[in-house]
PDB file of C-alpha atoms (C1' of nucleotides) in Angstrom:
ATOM      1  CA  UNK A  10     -12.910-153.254 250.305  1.00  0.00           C
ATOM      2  CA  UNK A  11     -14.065-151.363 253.110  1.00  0.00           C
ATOM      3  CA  UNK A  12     -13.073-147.795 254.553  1.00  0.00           C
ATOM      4  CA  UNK A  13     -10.066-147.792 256.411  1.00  0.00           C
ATOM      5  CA  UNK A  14      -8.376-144.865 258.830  1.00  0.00           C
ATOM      6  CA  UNK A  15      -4.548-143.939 259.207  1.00  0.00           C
ATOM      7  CA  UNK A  16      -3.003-141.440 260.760  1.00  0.00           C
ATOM      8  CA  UNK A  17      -6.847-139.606 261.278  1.00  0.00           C
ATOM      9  CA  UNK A  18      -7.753-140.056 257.663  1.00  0.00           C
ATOM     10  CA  UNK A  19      -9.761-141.790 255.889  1.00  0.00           C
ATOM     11  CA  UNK A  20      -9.124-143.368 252.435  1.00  0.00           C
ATOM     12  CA  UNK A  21     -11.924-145.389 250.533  1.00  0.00           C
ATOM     13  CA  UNK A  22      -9.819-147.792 248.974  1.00  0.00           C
ATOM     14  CA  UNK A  23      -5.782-148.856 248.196  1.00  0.00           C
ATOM     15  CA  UNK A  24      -5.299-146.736 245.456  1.00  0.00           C
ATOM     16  CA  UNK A  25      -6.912-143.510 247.797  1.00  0.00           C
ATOM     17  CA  UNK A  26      -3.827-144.777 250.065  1.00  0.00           C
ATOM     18  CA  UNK A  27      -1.062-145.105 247.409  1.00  0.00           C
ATOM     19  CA  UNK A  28      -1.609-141.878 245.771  1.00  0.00           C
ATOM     20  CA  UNK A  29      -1.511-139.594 249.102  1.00  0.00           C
ATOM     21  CA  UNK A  30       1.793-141.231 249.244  1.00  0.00           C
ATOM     22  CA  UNK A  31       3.367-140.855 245.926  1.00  0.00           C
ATOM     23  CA  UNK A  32       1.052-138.844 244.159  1.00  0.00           C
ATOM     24  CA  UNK A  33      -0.181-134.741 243.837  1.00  0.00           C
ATOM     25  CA  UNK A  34       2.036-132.535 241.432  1.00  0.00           C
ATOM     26  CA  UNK A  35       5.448-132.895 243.190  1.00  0.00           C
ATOM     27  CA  UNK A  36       6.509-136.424 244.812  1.00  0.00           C
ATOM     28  CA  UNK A  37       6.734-138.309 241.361  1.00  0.00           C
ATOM     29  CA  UNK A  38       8.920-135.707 239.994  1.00  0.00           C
ATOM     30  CA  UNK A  39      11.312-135.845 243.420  1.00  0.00           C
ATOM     31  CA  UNK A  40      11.646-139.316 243.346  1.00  0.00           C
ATOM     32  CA  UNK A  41      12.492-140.035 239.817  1.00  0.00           C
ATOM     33  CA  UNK A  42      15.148-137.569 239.667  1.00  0.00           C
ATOM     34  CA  UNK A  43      16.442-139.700 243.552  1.00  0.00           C
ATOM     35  CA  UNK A  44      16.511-142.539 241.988  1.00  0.00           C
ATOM     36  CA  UNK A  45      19.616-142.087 239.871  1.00  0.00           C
ATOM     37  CA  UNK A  46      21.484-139.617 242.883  1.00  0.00           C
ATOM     38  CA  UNK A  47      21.968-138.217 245.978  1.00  0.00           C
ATOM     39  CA  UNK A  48      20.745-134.303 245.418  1.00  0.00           C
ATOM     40  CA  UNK A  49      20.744-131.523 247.496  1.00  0.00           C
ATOM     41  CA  UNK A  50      17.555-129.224 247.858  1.00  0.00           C
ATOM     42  CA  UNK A  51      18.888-126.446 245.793  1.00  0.00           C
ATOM     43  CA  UNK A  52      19.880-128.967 242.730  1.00  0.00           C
ATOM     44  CA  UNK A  53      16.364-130.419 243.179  1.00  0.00           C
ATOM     45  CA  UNK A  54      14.718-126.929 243.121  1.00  0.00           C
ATOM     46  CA  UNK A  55      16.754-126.485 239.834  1.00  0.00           C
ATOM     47  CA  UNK A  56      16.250-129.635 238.130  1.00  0.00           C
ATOM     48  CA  UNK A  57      12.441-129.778 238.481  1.00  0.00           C
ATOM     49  CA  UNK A  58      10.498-126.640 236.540  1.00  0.00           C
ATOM     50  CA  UNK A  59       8.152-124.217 238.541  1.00  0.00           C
ATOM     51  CA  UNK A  60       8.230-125.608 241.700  1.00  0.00           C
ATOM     52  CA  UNK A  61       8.262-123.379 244.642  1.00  0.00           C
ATOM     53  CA  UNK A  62      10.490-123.290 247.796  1.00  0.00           C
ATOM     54  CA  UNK A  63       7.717-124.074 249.675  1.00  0.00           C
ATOM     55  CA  UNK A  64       6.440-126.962 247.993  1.00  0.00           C
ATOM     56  CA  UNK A  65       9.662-128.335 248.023  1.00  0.00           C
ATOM     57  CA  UNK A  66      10.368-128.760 251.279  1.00  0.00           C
ATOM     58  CA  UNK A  67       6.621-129.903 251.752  1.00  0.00           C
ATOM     59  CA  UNK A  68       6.766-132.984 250.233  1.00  0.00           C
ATOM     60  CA  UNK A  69      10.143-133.220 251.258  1.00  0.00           C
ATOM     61  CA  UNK A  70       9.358-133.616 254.304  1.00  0.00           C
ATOM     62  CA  UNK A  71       6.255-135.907 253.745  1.00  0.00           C
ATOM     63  CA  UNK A  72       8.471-138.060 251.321  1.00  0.00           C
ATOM     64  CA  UNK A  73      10.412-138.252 254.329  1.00  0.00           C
ATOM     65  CA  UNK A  74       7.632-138.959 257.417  1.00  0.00           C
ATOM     66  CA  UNK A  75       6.285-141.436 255.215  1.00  0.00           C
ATOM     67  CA  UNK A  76       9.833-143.204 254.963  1.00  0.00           C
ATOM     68  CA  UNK A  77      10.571-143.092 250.700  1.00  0.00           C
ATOM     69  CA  UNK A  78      13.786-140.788 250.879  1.00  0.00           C
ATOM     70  CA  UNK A  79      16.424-139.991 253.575  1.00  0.00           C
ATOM     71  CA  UNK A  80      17.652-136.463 254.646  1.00  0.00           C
ATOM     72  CA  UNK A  81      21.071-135.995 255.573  1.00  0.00           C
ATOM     73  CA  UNK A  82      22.572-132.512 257.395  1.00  0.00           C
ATOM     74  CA  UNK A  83      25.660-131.343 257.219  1.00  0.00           C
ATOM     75  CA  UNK A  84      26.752-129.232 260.100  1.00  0.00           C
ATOM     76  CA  UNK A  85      28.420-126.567 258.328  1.00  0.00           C
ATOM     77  CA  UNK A  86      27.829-123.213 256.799  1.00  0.00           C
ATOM     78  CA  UNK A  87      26.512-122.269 254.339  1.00  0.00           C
ATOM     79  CA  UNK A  88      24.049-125.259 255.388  1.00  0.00           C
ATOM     80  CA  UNK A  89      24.320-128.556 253.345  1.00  0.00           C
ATOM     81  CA  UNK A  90      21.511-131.265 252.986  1.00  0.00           C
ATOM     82  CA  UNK A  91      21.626-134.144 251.007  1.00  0.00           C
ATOM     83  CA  UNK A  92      18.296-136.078 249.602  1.00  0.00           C
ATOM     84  CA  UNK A  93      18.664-139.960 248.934  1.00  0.00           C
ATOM     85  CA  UNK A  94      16.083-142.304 248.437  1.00  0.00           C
ATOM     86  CA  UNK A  95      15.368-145.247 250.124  1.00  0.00           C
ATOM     87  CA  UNK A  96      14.284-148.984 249.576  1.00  0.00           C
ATOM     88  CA  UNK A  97      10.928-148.453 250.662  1.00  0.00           C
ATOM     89  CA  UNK A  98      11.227-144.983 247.955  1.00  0.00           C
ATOM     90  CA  UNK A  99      12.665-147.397 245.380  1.00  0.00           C
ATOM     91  CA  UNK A 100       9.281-149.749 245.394  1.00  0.00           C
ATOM     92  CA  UNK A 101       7.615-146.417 244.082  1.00  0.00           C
ATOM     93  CA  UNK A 102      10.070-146.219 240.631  1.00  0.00           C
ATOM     94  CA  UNK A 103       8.613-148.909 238.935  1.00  0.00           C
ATOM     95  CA  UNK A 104       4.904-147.518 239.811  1.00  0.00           C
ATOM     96  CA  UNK A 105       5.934-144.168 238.165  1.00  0.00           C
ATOM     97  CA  UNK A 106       7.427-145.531 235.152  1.00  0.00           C
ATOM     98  CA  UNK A 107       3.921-147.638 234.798  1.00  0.00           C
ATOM     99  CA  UNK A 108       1.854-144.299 234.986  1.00  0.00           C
ATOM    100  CA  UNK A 109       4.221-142.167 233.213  1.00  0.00           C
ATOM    101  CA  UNK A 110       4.246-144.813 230.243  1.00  0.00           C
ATOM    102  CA  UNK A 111       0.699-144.959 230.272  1.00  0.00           C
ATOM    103  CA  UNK A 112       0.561-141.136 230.073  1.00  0.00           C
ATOM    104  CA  UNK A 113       2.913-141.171 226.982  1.00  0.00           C
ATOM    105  CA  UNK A 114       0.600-143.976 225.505  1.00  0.00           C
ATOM    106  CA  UNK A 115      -2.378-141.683 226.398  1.00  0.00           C
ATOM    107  CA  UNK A 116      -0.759-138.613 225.056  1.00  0.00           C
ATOM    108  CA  UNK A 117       0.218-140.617 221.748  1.00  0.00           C
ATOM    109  CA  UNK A 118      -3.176-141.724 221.260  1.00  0.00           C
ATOM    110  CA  UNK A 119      -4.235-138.078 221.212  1.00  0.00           C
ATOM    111  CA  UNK A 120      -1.272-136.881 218.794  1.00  0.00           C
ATOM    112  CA  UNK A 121       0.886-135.083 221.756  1.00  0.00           C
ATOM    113  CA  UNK A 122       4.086-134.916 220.766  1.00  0.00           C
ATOM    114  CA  UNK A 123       6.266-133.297 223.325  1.00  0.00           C
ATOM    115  CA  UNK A 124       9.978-133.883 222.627  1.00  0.00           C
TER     116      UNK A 124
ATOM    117  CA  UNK B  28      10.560-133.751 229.418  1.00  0.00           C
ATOM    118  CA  UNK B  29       9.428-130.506 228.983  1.00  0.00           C
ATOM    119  CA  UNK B  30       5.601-128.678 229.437  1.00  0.00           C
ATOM    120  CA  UNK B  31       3.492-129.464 227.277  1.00  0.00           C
ATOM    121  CA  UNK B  32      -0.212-128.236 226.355  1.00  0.00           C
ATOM    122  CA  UNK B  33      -3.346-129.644 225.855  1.00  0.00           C
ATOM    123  CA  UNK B  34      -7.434-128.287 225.599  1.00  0.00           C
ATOM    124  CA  UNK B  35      -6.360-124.856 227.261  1.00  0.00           C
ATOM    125  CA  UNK B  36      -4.072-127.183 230.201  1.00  0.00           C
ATOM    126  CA  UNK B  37      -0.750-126.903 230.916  1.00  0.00           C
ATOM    127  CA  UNK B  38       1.053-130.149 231.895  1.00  0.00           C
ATOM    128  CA  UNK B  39       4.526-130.455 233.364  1.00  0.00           C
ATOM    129  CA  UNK B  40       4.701-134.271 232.014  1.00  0.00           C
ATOM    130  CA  UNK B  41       3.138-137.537 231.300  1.00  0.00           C
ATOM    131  CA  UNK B  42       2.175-138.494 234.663  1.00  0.00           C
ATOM    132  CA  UNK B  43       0.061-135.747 235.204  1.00  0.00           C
ATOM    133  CA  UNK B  44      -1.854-136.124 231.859  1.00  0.00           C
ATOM    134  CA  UNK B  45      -2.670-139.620 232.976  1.00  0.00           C
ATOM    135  CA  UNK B  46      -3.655-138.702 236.077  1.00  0.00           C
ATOM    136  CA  UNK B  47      -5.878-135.748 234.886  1.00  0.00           C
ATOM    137  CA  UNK B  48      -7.613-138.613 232.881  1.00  0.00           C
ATOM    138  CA  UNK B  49      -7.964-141.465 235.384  1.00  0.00           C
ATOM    139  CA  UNK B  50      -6.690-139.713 238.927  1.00  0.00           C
ATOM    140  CA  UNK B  51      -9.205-138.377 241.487  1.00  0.00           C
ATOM    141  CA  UNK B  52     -11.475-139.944 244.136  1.00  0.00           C
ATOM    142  CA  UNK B  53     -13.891-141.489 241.978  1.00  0.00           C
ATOM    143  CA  UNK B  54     -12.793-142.436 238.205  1.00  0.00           C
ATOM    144  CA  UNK B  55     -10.687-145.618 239.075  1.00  0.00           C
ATOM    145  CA  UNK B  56     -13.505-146.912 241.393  1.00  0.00           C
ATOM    146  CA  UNK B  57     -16.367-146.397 238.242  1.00  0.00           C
ATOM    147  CA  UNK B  58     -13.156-147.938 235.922  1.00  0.00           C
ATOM    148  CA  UNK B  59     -12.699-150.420 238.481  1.00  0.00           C
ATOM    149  CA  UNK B  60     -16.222-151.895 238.521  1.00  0.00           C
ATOM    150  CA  UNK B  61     -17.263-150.888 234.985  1.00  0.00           C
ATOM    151  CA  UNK B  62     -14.510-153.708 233.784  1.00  0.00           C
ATOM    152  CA  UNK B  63     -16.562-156.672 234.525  1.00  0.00           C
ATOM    153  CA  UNK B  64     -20.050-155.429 233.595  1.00  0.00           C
ATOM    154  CA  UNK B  65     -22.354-153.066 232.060  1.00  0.00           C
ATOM    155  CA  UNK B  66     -23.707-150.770 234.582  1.00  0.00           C
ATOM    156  CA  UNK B  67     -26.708-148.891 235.382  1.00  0.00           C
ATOM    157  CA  UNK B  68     -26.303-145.309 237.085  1.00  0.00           C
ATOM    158  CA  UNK B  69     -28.336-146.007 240.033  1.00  0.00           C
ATOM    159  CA  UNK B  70     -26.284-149.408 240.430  1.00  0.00           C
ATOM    160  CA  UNK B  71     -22.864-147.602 240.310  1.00  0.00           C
ATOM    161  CA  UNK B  72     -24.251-145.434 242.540  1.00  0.00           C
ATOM    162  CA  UNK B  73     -25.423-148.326 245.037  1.00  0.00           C
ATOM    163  CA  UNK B  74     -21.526-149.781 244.798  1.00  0.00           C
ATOM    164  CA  UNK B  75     -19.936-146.859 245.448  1.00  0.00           C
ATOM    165  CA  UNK B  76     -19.899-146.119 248.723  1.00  0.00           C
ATOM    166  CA  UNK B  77     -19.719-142.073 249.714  1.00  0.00           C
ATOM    167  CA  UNK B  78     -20.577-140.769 246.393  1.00  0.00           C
ATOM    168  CA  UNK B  79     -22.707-138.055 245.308  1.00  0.00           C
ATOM    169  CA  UNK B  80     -24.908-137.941 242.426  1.00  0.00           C
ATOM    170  CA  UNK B  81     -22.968-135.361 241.270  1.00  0.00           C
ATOM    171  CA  UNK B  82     -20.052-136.915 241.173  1.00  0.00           C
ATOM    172  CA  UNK B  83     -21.069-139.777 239.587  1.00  0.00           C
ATOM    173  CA  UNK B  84     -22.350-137.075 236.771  1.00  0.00           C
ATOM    174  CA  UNK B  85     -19.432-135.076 236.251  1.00  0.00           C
ATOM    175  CA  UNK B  86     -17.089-138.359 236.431  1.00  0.00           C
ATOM    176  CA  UNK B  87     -18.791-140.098 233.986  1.00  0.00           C
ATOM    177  CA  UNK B  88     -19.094-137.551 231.712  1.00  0.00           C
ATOM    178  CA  UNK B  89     -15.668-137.083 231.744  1.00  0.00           C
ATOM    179  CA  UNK B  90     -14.883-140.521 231.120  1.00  0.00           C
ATOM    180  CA  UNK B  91     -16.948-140.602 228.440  1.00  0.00           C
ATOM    181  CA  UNK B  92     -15.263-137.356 226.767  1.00  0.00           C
ATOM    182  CA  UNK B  93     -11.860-138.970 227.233  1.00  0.00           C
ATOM    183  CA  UNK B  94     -13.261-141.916 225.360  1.00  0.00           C
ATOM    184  CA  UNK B  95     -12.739-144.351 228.691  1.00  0.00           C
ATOM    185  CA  UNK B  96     -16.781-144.962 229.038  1.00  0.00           C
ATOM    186  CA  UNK B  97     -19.905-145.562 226.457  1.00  0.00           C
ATOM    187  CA  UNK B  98     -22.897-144.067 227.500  1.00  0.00           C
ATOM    188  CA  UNK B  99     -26.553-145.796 226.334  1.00  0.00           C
ATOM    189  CA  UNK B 100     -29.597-143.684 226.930  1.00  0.00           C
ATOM    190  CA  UNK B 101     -32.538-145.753 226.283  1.00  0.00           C
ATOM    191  CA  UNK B 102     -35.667-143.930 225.318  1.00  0.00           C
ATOM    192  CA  UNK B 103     -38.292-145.162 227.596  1.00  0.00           C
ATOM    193  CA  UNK B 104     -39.705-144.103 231.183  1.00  0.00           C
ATOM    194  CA  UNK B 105     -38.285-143.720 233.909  1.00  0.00           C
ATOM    195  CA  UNK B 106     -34.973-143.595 232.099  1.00  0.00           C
ATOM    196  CA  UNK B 107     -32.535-146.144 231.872  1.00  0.00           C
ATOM    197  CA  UNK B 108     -29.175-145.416 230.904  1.00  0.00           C
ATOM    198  CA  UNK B 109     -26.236-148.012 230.796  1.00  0.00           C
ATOM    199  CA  UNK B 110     -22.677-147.139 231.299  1.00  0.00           C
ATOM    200  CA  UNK B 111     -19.928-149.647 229.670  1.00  0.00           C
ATOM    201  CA  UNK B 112     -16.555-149.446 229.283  1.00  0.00           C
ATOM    202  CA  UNK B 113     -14.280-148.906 226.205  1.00  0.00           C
ATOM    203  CA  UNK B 114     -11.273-150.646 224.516  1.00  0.00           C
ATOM    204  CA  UNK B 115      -9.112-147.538 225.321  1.00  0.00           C
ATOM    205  CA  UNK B 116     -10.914-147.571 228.599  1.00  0.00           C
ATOM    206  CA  UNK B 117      -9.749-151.234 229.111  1.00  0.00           C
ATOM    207  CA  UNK B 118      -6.002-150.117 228.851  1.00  0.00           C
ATOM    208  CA  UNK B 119      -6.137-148.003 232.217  1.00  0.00           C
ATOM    209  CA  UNK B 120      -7.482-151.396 234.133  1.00  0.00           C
ATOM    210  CA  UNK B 121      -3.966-152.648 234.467  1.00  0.00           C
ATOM    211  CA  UNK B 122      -2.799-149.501 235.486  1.00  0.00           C
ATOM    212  CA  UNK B 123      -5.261-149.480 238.173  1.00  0.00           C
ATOM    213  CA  UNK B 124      -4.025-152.818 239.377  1.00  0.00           C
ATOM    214  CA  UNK B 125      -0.565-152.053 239.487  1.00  0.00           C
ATOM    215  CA  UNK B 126      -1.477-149.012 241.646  1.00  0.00           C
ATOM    216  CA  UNK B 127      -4.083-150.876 243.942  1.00  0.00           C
ATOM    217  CA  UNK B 128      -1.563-153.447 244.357  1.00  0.00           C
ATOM    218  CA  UNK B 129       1.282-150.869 245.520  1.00  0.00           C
ATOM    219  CA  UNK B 130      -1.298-149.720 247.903  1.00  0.00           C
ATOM    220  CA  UNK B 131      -2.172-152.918 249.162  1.00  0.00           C
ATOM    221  CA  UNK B 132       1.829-153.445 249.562  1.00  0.00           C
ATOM    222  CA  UNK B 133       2.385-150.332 251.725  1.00  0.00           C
ATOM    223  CA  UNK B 134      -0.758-150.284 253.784  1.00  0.00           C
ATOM    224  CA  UNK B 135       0.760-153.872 254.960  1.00  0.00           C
ATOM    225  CA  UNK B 136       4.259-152.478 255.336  1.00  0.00           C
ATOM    226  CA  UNK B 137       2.352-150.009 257.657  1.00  0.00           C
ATOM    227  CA  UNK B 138       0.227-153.056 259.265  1.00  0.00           C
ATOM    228  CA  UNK B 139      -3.156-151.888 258.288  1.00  0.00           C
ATOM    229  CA  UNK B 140      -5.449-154.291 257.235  1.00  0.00           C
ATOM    230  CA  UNK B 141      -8.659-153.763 255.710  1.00  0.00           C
ATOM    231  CA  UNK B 142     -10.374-157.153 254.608  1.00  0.00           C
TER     232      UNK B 142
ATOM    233  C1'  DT C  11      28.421-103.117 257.043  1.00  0.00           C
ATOM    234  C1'  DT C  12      26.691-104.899 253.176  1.00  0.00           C
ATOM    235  C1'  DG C  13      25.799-108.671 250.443  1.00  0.00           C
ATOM    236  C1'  DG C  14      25.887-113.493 249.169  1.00  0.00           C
ATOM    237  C1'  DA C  15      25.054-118.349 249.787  1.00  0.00           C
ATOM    238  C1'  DT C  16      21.953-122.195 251.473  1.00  0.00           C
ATOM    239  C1'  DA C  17      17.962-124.191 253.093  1.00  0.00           C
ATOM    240  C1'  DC C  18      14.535-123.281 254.726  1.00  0.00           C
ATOM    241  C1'  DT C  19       9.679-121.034 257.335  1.00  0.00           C
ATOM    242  C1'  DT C  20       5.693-118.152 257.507  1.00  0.00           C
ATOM    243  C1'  DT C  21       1.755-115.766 256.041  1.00  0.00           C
ATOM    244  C1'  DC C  22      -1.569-114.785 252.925  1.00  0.00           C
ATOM    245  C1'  DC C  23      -4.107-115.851 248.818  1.00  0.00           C
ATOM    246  C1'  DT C  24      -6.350-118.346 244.709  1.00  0.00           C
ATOM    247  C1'  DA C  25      -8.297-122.004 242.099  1.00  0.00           C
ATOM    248  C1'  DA C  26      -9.852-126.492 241.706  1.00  0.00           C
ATOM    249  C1'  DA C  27     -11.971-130.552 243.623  1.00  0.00           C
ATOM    250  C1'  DA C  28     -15.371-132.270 246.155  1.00  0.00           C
ATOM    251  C1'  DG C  29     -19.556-132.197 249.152  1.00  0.00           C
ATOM    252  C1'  DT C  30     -24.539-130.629 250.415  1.00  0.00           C
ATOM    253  C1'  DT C  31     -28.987-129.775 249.380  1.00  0.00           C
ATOM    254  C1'  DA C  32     -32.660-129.130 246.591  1.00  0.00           C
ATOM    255  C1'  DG C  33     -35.103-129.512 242.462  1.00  0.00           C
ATOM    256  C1'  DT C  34     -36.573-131.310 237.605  1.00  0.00           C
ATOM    257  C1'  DA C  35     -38.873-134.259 233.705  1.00  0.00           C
ATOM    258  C1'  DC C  36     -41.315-137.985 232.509  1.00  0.00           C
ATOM    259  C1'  DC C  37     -45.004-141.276 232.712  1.00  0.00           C
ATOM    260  C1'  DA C  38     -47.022-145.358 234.977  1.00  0.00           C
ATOM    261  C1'  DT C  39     -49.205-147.060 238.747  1.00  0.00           C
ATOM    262  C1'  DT C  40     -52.372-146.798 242.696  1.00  0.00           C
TER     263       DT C  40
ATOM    264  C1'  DA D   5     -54.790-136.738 242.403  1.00  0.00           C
ATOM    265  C1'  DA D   6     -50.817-138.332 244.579  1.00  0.00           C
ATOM    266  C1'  DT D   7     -46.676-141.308 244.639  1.00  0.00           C
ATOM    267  C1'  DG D   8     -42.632-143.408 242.942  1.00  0.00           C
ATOM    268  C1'  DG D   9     -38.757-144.456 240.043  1.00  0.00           C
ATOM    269  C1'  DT D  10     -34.696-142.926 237.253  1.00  0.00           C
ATOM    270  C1'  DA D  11     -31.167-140.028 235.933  1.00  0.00           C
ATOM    271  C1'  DC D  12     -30.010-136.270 236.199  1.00  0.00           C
ATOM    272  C1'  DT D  13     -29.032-130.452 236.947  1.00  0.00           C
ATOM    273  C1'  DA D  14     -28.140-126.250 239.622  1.00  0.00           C
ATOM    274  C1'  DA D  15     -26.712-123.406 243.292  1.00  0.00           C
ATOM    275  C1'  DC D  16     -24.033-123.002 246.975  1.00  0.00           C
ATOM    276  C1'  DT D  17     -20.408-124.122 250.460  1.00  0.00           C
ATOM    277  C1'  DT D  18     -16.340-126.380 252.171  1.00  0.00           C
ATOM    278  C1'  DT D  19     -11.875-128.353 251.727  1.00  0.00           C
ATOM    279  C1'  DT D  20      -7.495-128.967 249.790  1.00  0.00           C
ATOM    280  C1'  DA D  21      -3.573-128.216 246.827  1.00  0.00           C
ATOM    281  C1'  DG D  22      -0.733-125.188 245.357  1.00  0.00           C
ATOM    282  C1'  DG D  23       1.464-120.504 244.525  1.00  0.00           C
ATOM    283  C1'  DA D  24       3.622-115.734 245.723  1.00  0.00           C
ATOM    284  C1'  DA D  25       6.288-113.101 248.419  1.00  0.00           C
ATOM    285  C1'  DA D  26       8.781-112.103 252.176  1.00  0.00           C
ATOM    286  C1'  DG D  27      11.483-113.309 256.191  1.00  0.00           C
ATOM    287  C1'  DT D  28      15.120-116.217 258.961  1.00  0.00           C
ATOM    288  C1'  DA D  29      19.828-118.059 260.574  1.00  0.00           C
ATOM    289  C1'  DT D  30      24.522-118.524 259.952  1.00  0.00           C
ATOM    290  C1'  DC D  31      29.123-117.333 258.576  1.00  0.00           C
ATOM    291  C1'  DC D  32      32.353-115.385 255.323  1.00  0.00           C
ATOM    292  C1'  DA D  33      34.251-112.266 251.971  1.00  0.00           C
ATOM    293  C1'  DA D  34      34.758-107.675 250.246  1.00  0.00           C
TER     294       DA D  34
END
DNA sequence: TTGGATACTTTCCTAAAAGTTAGTACCATT
DNA sequence: AATGGTACTAACTTTTAGGAAAGTATCCAA
């Protein structure tokens, strides 16, 4: 498996590719709580500890270039947006629940018990 | 799910422990190749294309602390030291495939092809 | 006219990950 | 006496992810 460029970067193998898609701290947390319901940014910002406004709308919006969840506006005020993910976003669920099982398994294996 | 802590780290949940263990440029690809054979760190080195010797160092010997990699120093000169992998290390293999595979699956949604 | 609500944007900053370059120990061979 | 092979280690720099704090636009209600 060679090198590879997209978009002006370049990524040394598939996994390289997957995880600047779905991975850092944010976009696994975003997308499992889509997957059940539509939410707007200020239920997401409240549903998901510590993150910032900033990051939020970050990946957001690269959720969103990269095609995984859908942002609708509503033209009124106080503003409205709605978050929704999409097919291509629901391929990613099963991936999560993989690594977040295998975290749990990890974090078992060490004698972490959180809830 | 909430934080949790572990060796001084905060973690917001099980994905990120995983990932702290196998995530970053370089652990999956020593995982990746360490899973068919015993290795040698200058062959590692030679099949892994871009990196350093440094962080060949500091990945394996994080590997090896998380109980992923063996290390065998043999006593003789120059040194030879063999790197294999572990039963707990052989549990992250088919987490690595599932990812690689979702990579492979969107880098052809996005018509790249590498190989 | 002040404040609240919503969904941001902007700027500045820090810490961690990763990269670059150079050097080391050991002995065997030439 | 110099060279080469192996597996490192150390010092330093760059890059990236993420965080903190403040500012913005709009309209309405008090």
């Amino acid at each position: 498996m060679p090198d590879f460029i997209y978009n002006n970067k370049v990524y040394y193998n598939p996994v390289e590719f997957a995880m600047d898609r779905i991975g850092g701290t944010w976009k696994m947390p975003i997308l499992w709580r889509l997957k059940e319901r539509v939410f707007r940014f200020g239920e997401l910002k409240k549903d998901i500890p510590h993150i910032t406004d900033k990051m939020l709308t970050s990946q957001l919006r690269q959720l969103e270039a990269d095609g995984f969840i859908h942002r609708k506006v509503y033209a009124i005020v106080p503003p409205k947006v709605e978050y929704s993910i999409t097919d291509k976003g629901r391929t990613a669920i099963p991936i999560i629940e993989t690594i977040r099982n295998y975290g749990l398994e990890l974090m078992e294996g060490e004698g972490i018990k959180s809830k």
